[in-house]
C-alpha positions as MATLAB code, in Angstrom:
seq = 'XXXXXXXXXXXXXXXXXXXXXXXXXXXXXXXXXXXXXXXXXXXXXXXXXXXXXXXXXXXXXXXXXXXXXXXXXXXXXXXXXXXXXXXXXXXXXXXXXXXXXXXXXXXXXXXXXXXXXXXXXXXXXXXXXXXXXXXXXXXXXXXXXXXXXXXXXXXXXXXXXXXXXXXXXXXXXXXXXXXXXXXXXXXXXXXXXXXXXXXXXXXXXXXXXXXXXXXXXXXXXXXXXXXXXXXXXXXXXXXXXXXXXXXXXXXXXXXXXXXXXXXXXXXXXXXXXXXXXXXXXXXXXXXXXXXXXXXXXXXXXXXXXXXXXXXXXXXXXXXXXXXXXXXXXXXXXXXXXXXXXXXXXXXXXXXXXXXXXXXXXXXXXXXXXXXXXXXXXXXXXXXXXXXXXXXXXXXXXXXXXXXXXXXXXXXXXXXXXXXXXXXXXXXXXXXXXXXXXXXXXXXXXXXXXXXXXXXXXXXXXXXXXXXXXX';
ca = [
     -20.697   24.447  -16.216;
     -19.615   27.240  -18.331;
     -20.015   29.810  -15.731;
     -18.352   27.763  -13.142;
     -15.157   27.504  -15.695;
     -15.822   31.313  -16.270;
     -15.623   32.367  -12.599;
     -12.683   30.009  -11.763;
     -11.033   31.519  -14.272;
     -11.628   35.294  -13.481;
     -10.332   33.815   -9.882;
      -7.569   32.265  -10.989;
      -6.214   35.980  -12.898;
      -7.093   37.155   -9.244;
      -4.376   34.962   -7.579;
      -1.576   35.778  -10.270;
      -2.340   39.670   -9.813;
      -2.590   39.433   -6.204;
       0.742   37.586   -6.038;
       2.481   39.026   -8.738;
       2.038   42.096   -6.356;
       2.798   40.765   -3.238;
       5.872   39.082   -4.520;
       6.897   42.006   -7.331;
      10.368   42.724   -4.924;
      11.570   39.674   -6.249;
      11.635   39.922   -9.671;
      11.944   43.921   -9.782;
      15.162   44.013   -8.273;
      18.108   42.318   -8.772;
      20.336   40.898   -6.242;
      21.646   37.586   -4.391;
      21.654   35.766   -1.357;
      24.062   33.350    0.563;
      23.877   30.024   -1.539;
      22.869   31.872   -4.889;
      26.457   33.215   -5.277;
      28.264   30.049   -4.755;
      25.320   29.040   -7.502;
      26.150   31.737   -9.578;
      30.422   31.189   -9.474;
      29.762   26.924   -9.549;
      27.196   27.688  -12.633;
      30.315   29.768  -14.396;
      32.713   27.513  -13.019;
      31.703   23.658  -12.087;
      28.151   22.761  -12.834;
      28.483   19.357  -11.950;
      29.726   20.251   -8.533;
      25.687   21.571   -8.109;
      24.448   17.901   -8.813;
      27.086   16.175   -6.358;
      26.334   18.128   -3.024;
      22.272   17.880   -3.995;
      22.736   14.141   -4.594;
      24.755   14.188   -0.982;
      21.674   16.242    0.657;
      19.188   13.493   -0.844;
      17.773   15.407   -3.418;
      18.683   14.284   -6.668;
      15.632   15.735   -8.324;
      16.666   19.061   -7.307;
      20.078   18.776   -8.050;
      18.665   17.709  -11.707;
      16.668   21.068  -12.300;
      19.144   23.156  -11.096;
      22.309   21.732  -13.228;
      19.556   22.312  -16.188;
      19.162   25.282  -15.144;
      22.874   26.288  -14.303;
      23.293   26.803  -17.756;
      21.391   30.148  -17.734;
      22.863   31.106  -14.990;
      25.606   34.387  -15.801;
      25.324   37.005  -13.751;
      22.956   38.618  -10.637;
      19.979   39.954  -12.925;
      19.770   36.291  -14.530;
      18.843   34.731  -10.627;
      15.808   36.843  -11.680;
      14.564   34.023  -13.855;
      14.809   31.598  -10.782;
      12.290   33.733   -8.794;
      10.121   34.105  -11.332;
       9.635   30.685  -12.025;
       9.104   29.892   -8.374;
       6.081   33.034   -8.222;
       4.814   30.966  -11.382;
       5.027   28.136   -9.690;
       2.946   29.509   -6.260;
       0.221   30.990   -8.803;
      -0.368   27.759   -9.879;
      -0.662   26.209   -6.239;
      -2.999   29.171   -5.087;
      -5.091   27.983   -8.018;
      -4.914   24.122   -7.086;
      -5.033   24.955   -2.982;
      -8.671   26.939   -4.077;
      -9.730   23.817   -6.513;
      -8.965   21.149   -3.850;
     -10.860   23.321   -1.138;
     -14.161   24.044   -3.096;
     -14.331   19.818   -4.309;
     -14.049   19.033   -0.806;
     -16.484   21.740   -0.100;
     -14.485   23.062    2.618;
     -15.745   26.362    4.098;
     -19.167   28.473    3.666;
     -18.738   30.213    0.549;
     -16.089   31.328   -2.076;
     -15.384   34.615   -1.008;
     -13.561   32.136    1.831;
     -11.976   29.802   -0.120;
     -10.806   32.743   -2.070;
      -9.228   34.429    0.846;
      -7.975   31.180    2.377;
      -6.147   29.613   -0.742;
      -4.882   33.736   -1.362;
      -3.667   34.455    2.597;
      -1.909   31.211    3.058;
       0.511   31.594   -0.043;
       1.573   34.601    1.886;
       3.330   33.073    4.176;
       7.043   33.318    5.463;
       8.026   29.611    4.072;
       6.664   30.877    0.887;
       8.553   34.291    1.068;
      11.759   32.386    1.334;
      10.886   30.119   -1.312;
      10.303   33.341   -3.738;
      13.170   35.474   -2.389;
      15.678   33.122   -2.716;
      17.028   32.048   -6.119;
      17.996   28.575   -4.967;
      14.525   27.414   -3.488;
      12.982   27.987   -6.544;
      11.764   24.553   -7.047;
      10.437   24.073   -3.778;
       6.825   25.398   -4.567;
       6.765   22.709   -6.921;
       7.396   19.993   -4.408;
       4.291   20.666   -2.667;
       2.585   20.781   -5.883;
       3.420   17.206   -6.590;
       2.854   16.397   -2.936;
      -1.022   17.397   -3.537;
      -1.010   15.693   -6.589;
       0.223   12.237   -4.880;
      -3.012   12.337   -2.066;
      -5.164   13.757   -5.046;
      -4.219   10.557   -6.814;
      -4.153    8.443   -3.782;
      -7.625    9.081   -2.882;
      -9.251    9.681   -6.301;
      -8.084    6.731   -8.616;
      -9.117    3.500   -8.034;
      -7.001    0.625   -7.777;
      -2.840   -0.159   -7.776;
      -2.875    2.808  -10.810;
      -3.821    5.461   -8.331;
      -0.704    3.953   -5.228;
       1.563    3.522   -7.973;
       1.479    7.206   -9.311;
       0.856    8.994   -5.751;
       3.947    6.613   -5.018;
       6.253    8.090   -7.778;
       4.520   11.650   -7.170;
       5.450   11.711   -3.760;
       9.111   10.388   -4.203;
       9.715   13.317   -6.969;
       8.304   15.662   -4.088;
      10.602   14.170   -1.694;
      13.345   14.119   -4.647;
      13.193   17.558   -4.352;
      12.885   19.226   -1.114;
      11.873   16.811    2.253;
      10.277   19.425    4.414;
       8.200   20.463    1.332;
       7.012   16.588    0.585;
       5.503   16.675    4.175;
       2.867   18.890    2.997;
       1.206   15.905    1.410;
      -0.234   15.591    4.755;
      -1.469   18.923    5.133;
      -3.859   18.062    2.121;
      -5.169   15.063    3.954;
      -5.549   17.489    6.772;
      -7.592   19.880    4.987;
      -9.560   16.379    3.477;
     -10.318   14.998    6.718;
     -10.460   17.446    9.215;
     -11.717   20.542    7.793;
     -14.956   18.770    5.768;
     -18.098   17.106    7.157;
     -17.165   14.014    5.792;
     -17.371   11.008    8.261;
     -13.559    9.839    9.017;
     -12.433    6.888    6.988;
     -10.345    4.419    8.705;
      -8.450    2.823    5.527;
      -8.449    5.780    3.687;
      -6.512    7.500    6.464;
      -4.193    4.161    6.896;
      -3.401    4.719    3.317;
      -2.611    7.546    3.585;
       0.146    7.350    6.848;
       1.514    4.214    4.566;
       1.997    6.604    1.763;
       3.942    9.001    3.250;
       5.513    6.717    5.812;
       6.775    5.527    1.675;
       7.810    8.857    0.964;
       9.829    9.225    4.160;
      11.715    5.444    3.454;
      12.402    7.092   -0.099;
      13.962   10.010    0.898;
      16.046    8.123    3.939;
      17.292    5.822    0.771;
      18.056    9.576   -1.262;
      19.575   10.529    1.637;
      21.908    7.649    2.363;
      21.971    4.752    0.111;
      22.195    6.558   -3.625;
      24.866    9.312   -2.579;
      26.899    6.106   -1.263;
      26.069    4.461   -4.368;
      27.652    7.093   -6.547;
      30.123    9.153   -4.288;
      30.818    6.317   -1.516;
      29.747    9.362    0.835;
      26.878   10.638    3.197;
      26.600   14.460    5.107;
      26.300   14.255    8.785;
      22.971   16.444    8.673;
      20.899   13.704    7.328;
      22.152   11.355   10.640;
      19.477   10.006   12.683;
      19.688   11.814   16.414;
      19.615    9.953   19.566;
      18.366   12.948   21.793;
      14.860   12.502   21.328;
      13.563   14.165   24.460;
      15.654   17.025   23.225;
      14.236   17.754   19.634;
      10.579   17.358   21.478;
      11.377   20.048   23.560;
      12.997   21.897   20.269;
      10.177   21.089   18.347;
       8.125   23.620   21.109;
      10.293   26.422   20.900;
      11.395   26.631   17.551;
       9.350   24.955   15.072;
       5.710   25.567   16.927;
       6.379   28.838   18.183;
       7.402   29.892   14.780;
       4.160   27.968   12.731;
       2.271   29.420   15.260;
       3.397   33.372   15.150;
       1.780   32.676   11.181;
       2.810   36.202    9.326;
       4.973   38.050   11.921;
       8.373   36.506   11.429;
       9.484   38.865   14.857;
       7.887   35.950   16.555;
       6.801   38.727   19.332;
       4.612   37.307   22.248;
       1.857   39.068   21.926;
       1.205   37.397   17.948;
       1.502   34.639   19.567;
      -1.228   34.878   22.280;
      -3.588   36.235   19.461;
      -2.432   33.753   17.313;
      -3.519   31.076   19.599;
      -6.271   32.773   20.650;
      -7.892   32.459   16.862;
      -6.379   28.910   16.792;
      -8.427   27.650   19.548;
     -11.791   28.582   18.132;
     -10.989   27.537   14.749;
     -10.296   23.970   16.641;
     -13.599   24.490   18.245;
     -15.005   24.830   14.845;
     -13.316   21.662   13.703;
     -14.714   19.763   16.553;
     -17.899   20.068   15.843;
     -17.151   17.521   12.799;
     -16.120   15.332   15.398;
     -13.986   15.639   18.368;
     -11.659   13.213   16.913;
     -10.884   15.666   13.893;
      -9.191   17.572   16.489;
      -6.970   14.880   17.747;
      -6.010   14.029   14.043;
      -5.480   17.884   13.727;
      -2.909   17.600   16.443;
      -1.251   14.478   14.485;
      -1.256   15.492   11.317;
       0.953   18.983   12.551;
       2.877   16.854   14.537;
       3.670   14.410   12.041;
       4.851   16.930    9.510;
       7.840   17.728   11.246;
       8.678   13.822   11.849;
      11.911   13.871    9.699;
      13.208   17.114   11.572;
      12.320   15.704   14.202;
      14.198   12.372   13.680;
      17.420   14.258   12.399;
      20.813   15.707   14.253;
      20.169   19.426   12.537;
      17.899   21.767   14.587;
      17.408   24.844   12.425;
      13.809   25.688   12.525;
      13.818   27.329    9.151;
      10.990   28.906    7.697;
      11.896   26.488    4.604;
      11.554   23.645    6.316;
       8.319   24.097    8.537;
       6.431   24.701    6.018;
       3.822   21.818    6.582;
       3.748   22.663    9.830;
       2.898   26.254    8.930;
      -0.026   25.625    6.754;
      -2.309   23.758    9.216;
      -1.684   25.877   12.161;
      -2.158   28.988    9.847;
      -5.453   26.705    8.579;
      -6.812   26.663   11.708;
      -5.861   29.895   12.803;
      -7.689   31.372    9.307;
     -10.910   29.462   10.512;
     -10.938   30.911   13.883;
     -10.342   34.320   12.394;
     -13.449   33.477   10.220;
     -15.870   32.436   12.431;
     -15.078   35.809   14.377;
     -15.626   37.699   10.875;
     -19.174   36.360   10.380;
     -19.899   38.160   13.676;
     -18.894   41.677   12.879;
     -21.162   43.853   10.733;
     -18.361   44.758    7.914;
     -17.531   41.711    7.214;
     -16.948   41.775    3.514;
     -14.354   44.591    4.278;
     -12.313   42.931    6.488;
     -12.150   40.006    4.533;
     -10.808   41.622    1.632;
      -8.456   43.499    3.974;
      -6.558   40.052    4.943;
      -4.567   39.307    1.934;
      -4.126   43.085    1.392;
      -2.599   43.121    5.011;
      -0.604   39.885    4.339;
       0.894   40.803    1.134;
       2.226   44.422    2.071;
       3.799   42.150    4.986;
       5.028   40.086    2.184;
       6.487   42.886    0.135;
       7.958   44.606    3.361;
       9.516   41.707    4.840;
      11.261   40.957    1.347;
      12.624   44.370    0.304;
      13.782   44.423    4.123;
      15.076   40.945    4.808;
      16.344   40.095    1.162;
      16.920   42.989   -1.835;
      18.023   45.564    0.119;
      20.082   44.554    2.348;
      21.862   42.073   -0.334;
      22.102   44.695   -3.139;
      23.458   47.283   -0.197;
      26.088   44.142    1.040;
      27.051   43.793   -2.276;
      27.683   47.611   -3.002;
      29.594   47.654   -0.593;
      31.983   44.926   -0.867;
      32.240   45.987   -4.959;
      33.373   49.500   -3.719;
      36.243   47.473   -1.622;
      37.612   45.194   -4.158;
      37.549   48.004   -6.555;
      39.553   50.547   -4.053;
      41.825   48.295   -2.724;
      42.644   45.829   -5.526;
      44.382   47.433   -8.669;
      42.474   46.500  -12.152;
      45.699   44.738  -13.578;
      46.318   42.648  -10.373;
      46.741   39.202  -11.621;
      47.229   37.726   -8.284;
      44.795   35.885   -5.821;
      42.338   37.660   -3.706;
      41.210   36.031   -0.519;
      38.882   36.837    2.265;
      39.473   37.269    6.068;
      36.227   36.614    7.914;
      35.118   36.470   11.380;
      31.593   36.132   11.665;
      30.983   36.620   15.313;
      32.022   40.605   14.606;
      30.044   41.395   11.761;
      27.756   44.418   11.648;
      23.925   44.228   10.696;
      23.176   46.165    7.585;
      19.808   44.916    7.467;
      16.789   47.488    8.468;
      15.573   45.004   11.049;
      17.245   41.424   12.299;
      14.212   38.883   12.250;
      14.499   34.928   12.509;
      15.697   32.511    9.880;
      17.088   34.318    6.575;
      15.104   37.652    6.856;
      18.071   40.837    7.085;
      20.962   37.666    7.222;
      24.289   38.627    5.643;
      25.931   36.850    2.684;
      28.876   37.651    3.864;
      29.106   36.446    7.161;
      29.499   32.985    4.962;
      32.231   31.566    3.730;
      31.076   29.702    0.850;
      29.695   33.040   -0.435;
      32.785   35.188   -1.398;
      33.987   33.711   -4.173;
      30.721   34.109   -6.046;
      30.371   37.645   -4.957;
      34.457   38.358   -5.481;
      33.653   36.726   -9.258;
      31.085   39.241   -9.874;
      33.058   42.169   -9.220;
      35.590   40.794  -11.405;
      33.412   40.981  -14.090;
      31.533   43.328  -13.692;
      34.763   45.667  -13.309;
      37.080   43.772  -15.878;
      39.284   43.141  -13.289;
      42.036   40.511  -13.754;
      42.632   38.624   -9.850;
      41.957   35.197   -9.669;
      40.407   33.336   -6.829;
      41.692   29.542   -5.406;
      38.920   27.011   -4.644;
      38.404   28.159   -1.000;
      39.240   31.740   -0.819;
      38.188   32.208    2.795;
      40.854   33.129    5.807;
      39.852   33.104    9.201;
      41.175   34.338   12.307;
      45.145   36.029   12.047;
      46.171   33.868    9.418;
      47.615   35.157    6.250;
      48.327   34.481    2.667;
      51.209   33.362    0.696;
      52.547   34.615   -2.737;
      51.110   37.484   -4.946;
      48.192   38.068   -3.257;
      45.494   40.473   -1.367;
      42.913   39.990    1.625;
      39.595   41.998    1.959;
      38.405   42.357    5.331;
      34.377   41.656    6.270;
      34.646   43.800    9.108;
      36.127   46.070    6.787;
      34.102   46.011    4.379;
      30.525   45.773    6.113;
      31.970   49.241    8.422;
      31.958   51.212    5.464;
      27.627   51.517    5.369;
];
């Protein structure tokens, strides 16, 4: 017993210096993106406007932690904290993905379970989670969502529903994409082991999330009527089915699917699939029906963006659906390990390969291009705006014409610009001011579009403007 604690614990430092690696971008350099400057100017400004809009978005719990939070909240290096405790927060679910694994004696041997639990924190979801302040709590959601099928199908009796029922509602409370990884642990507990399928523990456990989802519909709806006599259109129930089916192919699949290259080229996914198939093969021979359950479980993880009018297939919000087709793709890529004579070697080369990916596609897709955006619109302000103007500054913005600054344009967040949002400016424009001591003021919505100008004492900074200067 004392070795076993001894080893898990020498593996455990393994994950936290293998992450803290991977993921050292983050916290090493300091900078913002999109909805952590209007968190940074409403945490200087209005905290309790954070709360509302997370109550409106049905997620009251996250709302919570970040009006705590809000409060040490000042300037651009702070937002540093935020990642942090989101990388502490992975760390700790590498260490619980390995646990749950070796109980349910999934795989052949540790050096597996190592590399599995290590590889699959590596993932885009969980770059975006890390890279961007305001997600930090996300990790956590899928931390509580294990902990709601651990208790589930561990404790005996109403104790065990009761507390995977409140687990899973905090999960949901959170983030609902994140809450659907509860299923991906019953995945891993029922497909990927020997164990003979049971038929009411797997009813249990579609009723307990099928719970989860009725929570966060009443998050979503019922409480922000409750206190704001409001609801945002996002969380509306869609009507075009057949269309968010075929969606669901080209968006949320093909992106699960392309696993660590967030280019989403063809050929990743043809190899992709390739390893994918075999590592279904592998699961068949469990039982063919571990297969079809396979299918359901990935399927059922994207229910509520399936069942909603928004069709973004963000990296955030497929995460679910990310770690089972990365599972199976990781077994596949296994089995065809075994076969080759270096095996060892290549093993270890997998999370080596996945967290330089990590690294790169951060310091490319996040802190660079952010701390260069921002550069560029504090050398603007400064030059055009005098240091004793006391009048308001505004912001004329046309998205459709903005420049890339960005090394390389992939999907979802990776190389987006702040600035090419309007609820961003005002953050950024706050900064500046003081940072540079400057004396403008800004007006609730500082954005222009189009030709339109301002009235009074006042001056407008250009995006096109500004982002031509690079």
């Amino acid at each position: 017993m004392t070795n076993i604690v001894c080893n898990n614990f020498k593996i455990y430092v393994l994950f936290a210096v293998a992450l803290l690696a991977s993921y050292s971008p983050v916290f090493l350099s300091s900078y913002a993106f999109s909805d952590d400057w209007y968190y940074l100017f409403s945490s200087q400004t209005d905290p309790a406007s954070i709360f509302k809009w997370d109550v409106l978005s049905g997620r009251p719990a996250y709302g919570g932690l970040r009006y705590l939070l809000s409060f040490f909240i000042s300037s651009v290096d702070s937002l540093i904290l935020l990642r942090l405790l989101s990388v502490s927060s992975l760390i700790i679910l590498c260490c619980y993905f390995y646990k749950f694994i070796s109980v349910s004696n999934i795989l052949k041997n540790t050096l597996q379970r190592v590399i599995f639990s290590l590889t699959i924190c590596l993932l885009p979801s969980f770059q975006v989670f890390n890279s961007w302040s305001v997600c930090f709590p996300f990790v956590s959601s899928i931390i509580l969502a294990g902990l709601s099928y651990s208790a589930l199908t561990t404790l005996r009796g109403v104790s065990g529903v009761m507390l995977s029922a409140l687990l899973i509602t905090f999960s949901f409370a959170i983030y609902q994409p994140t809450a659907m990884c509860f299923l991906f642990f019953a995945f891993l507990d029922t497909c990927l082991t020997s164990k003979k399928i049971e038929k009411k523990k797997l009813i249990r456990t579609f009723a307990m999330i099928f719970f989860g989802m009725l929570m966060a519909l009443v998050l979503a709806k019922a409480i922000p009527l409750l206190l704001f006599s409001e609801t945002l259109s996002r969380s509306n129930i869609t009507i075009d089915l057949i269309g968010k089916i075929k969606w669901f192919f080209v968006e949320p699949l093909k992106n699960a699917i392309c696993n660590f290259d967030t280019g989403r080229k063809a050929l990743s996914i043809i190899i992709s699939l390739g390893f994918i198939l075999i590592g279904l093969k592998n699961i068949s021979e469990n039982g063919k029906e571990k297969v079809f359950l396979s299918f359901l479980f990935a399927i059922a993880a994207m229910t509520p963006n399936l069942l909603v009018t928004e069709s973004w297939a963000a990296y955030r919000t497929i995460s679910a659906l990310s770690l089972i087709t990365t599972s199976c793709f990781l077994i596949g890529l296994f089995f065809v390990i075994d076969k080759i004579k270096y095996s060892v070697f290549i093993y270890l080369l997998l999370p080596v390969a996945a967290g330089w990916l990590a690294a790169s596609n951060i310091k490319e897709g996040f802190s660079s291009p952010q701390q260069k955006e921002y550069a560029l619109l504090q050398a603007e302000i400064t030059k055009v705006v005098p240091k004793d103007f006391d009048g308001t500054l505004y912001y004329r913005l046309n998205s459709e014409n903005l420049p890339k600054i960005a090394k390389s344009s992939k999907y979802d967040e990776f190389g987006s610009l702040s600035l090419g949002m309007p609820w961003t400016f005002a953050g950024m424009a706050y900064t500046v001011k003081k940072e540079a001591g400057m004396n403008f003021t800004l007006t609730e919505s500082p954005v222009i579009t189009g030709n339109d100008n301002c009235a009074g004492k006042c001056i407008i900074i250009d995006a096109q403007s500004v982002l031509a200067m690079k």
